[in-house]
Short mmCIF file of C-alpha atoms in Angstrom, two decimals:
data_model
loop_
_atom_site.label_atom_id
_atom_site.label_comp_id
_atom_site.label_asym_id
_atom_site.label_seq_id
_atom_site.Cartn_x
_atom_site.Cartn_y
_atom_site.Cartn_z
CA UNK A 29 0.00 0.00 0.00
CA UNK A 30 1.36 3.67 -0.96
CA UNK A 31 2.14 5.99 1.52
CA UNK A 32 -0.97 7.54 3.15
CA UNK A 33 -0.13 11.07 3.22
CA UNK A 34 1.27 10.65 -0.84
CA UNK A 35 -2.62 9.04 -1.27
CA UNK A 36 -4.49 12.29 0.48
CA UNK A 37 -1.80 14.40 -2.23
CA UNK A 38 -3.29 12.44 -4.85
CA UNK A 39 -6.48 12.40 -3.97
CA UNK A 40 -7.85 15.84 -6.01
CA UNK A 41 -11.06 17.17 -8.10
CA UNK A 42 -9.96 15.74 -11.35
CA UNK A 43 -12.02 17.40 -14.37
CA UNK A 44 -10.98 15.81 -16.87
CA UNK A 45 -11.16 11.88 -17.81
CA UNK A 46 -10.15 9.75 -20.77
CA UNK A 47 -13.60 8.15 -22.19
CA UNK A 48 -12.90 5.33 -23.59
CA UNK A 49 -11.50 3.88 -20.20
CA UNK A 50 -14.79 1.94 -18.42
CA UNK A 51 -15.07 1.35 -14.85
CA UNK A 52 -16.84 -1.94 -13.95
CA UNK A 53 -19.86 -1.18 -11.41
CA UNK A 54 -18.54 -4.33 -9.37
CA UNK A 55 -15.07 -1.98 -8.78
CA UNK A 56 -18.02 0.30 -7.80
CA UNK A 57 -19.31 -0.84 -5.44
CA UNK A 58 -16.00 -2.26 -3.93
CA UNK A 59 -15.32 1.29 -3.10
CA UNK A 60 -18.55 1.88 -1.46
CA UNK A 61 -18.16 -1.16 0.40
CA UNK A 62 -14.88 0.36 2.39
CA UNK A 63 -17.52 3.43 3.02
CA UNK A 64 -19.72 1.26 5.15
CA UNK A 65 -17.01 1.02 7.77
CA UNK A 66 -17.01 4.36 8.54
CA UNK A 67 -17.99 5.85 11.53
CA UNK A 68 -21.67 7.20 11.70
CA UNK A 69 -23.49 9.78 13.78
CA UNK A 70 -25.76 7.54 16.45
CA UNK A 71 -24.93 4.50 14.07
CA UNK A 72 -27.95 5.12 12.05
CA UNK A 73 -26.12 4.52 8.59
CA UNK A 74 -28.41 6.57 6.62
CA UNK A 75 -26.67 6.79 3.52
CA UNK A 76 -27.23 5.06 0.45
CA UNK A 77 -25.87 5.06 -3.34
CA UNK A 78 -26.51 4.91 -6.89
CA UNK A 79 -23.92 4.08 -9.28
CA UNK A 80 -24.14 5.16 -12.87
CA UNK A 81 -22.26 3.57 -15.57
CA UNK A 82 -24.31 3.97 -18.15
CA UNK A 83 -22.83 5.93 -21.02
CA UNK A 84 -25.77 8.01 -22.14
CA UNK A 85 -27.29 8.60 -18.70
CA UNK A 86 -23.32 9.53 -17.48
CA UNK A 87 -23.24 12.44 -20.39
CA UNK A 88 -26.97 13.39 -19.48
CA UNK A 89 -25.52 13.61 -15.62
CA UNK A 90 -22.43 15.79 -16.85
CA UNK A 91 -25.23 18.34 -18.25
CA UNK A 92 -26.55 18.93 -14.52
CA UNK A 93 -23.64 19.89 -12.38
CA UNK A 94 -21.86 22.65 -11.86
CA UNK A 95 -17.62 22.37 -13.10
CA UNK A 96 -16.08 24.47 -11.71
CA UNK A 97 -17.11 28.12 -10.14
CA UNK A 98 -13.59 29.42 -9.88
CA UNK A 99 -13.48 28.69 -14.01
CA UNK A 100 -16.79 30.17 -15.12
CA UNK A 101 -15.59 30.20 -18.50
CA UNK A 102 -15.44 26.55 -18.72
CA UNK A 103 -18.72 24.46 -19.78
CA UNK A 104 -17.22 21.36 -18.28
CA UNK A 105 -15.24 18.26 -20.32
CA UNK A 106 -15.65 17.78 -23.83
CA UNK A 107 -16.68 14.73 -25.67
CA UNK A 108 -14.02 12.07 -24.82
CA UNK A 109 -13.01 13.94 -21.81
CA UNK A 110 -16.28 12.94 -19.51
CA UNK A 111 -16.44 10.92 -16.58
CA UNK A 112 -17.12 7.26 -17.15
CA UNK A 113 -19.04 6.86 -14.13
CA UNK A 114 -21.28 8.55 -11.35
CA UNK A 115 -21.93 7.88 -7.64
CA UNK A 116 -25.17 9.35 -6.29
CA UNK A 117 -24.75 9.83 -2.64
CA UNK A 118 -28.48 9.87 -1.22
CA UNK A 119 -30.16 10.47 2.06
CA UNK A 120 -32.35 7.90 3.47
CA UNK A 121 -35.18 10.56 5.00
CA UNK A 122 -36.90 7.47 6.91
CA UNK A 123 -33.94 7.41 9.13
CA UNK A 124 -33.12 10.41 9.75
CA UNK A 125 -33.10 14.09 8.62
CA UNK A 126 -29.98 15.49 8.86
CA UNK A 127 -26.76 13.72 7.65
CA UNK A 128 -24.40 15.13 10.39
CA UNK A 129 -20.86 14.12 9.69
CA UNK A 130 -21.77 10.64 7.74
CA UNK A 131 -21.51 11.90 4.32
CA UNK A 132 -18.33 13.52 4.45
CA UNK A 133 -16.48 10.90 6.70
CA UNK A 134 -18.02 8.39 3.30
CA UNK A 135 -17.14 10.41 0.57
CA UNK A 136 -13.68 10.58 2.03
CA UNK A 137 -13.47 6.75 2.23
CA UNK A 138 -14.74 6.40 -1.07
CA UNK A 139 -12.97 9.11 -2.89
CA UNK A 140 -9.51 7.58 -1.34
CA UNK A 141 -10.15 4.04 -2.82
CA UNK A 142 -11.19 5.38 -6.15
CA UNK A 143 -7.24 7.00 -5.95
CA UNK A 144 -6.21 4.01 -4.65
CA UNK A 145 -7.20 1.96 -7.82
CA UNK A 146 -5.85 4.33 -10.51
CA UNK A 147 -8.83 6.49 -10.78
CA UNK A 148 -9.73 10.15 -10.17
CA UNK A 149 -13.29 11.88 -9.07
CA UNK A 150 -14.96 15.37 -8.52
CA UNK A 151 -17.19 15.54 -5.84
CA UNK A 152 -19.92 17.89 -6.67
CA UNK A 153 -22.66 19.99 -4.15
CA UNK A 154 -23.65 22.05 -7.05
CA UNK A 155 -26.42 20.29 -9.49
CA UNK A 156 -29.81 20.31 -10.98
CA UNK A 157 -31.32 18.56 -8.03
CA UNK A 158 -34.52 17.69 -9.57
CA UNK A 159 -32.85 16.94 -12.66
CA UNK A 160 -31.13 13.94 -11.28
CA UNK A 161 -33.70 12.50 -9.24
CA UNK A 162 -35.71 12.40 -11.93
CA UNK A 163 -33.26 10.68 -14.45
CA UNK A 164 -32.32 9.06 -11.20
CA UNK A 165 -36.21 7.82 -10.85
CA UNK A 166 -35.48 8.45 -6.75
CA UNK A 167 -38.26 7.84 -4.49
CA UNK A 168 -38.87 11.14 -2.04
CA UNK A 169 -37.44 9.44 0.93
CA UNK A 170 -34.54 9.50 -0.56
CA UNK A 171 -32.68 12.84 -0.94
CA UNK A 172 -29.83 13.93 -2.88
CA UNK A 173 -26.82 15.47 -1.02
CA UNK A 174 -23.34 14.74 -3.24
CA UNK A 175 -22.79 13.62 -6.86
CA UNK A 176 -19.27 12.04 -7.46
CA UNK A 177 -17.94 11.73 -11.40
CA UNK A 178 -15.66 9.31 -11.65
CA UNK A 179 -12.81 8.13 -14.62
CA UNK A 180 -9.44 7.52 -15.74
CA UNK A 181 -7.94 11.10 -15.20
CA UNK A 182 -6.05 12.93 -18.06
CA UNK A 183 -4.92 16.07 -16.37
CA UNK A 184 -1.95 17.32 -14.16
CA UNK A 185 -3.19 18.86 -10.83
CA UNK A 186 -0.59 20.49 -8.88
CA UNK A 187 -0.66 21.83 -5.39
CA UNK A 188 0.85 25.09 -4.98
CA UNK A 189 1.52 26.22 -0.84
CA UNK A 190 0.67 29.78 -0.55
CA UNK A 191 1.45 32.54 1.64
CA UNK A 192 -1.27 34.09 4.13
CA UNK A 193 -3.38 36.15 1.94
CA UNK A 194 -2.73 35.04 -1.56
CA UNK A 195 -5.79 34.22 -3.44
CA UNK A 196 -6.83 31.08 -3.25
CA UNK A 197 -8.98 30.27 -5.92
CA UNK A 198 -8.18 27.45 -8.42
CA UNK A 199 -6.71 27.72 -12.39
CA UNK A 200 -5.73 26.27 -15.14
CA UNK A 201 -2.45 27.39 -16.53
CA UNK A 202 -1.13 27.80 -20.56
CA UNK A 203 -0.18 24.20 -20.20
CA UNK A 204 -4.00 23.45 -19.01
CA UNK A 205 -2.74 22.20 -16.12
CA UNK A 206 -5.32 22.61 -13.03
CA UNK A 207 -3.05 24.66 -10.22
CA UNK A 208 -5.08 24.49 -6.60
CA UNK A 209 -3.84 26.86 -3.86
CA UNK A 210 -3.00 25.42 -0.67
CA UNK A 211 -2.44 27.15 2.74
CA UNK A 212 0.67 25.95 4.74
CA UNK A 213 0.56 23.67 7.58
CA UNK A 214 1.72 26.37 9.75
CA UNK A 215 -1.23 28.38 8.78
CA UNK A 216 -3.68 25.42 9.69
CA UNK A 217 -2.49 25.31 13.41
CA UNK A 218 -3.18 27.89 15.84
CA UNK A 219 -1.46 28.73 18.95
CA UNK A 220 -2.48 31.66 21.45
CA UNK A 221 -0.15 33.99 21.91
CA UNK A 222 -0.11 33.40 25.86
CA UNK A 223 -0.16 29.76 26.00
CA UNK A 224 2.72 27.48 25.76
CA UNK A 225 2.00 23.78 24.28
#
């Protein structure tokens, strides 16, 4: 197994994906299978999936979310440059109505193993909610929260540590390479002034 920390480097919102490379829904699955481990608010496990692998429902999926907002001139991929896959993450309402910390602690796992086997993913919040549930044919109990894309990635995405106060939205660069600003660790911990650790 690779290093962990070398895993969370490589685990980024890839945009990008080489079409003609097909996931299996079994490999699916296997990745939502580590997700059920995961720890869960009261136990209640109210989180359930859809996988997509369906070509013409995965471009009709591309259609409904949102690509990036820091690149509002960009439509999303091109033809041969879609996901190959989609992961609905739903809600069960029957269990609960509030998701706490479940779905975040899930997409983590899930995002990490998709890494893990060679793949890359964009997690989106932004979508045409009724869109999908429709095309989705979701029953009301069950509620939308997170839409993952999924494929073989074909772009570079490099992490670039900034200083306090530099900007940090996302961009592409001449080379189309997808740069994402990251604060430095020593930003990320704070320590009071008065107090000695």
């Amino acid at each position: 197994m690779e290093d962990l920390k070398e895993l969370f480097r490589r685990n980024r919102s890839y945009r990008r994906f080489d079409e003609s490379e097909k996931i299996d829904e079994a490999e699916i699955s296997k990745w939502i299978e580590s997700a059920r481990f995961c720890a869960s608010g009261r136990n209640l496990q109210p989180i359930k999936y859809v996988i997509v692998t369906d070509a013409e429902l995965c471009n009709a999926l591309t259609a409904t979310v949102k690509w990036a907002g820091y690149l509002p001139e960009w439509d999303g991929p091109e033809a041969g440059e879609r996901p190959t896959a989609y992961i609905a993450q739903l809600l069960d309402t029957t269990l609960t109505s509030t998701v706490r910390l479940d779905d975040g602690l899930q997409l983590s796992a899930i995002t990490l193993s998709v890494v893990e086997a060679g793949y890359g993913c964009c997690i989106f919040q932004s979508y045409n909610a009724a869109t999908i549930t429709e095309m989705l044919g979701l029953p009301e109990e069950l509620k939308l929260i997170s839409v993952v894309a999924v494929g073989k990635p074909i772009e570079e995405v490099i992490i670039k540590d900034i200083e306090p106060g530099e900007c940090i939205k996302y961009y592409r660069d001449e080379k189309r390479r997808h740069i994402v600003p990251k604060r430095k660790l020593s930003e990320l911990i704070y320590k009071a002034p008065d107090k000695k650790y």
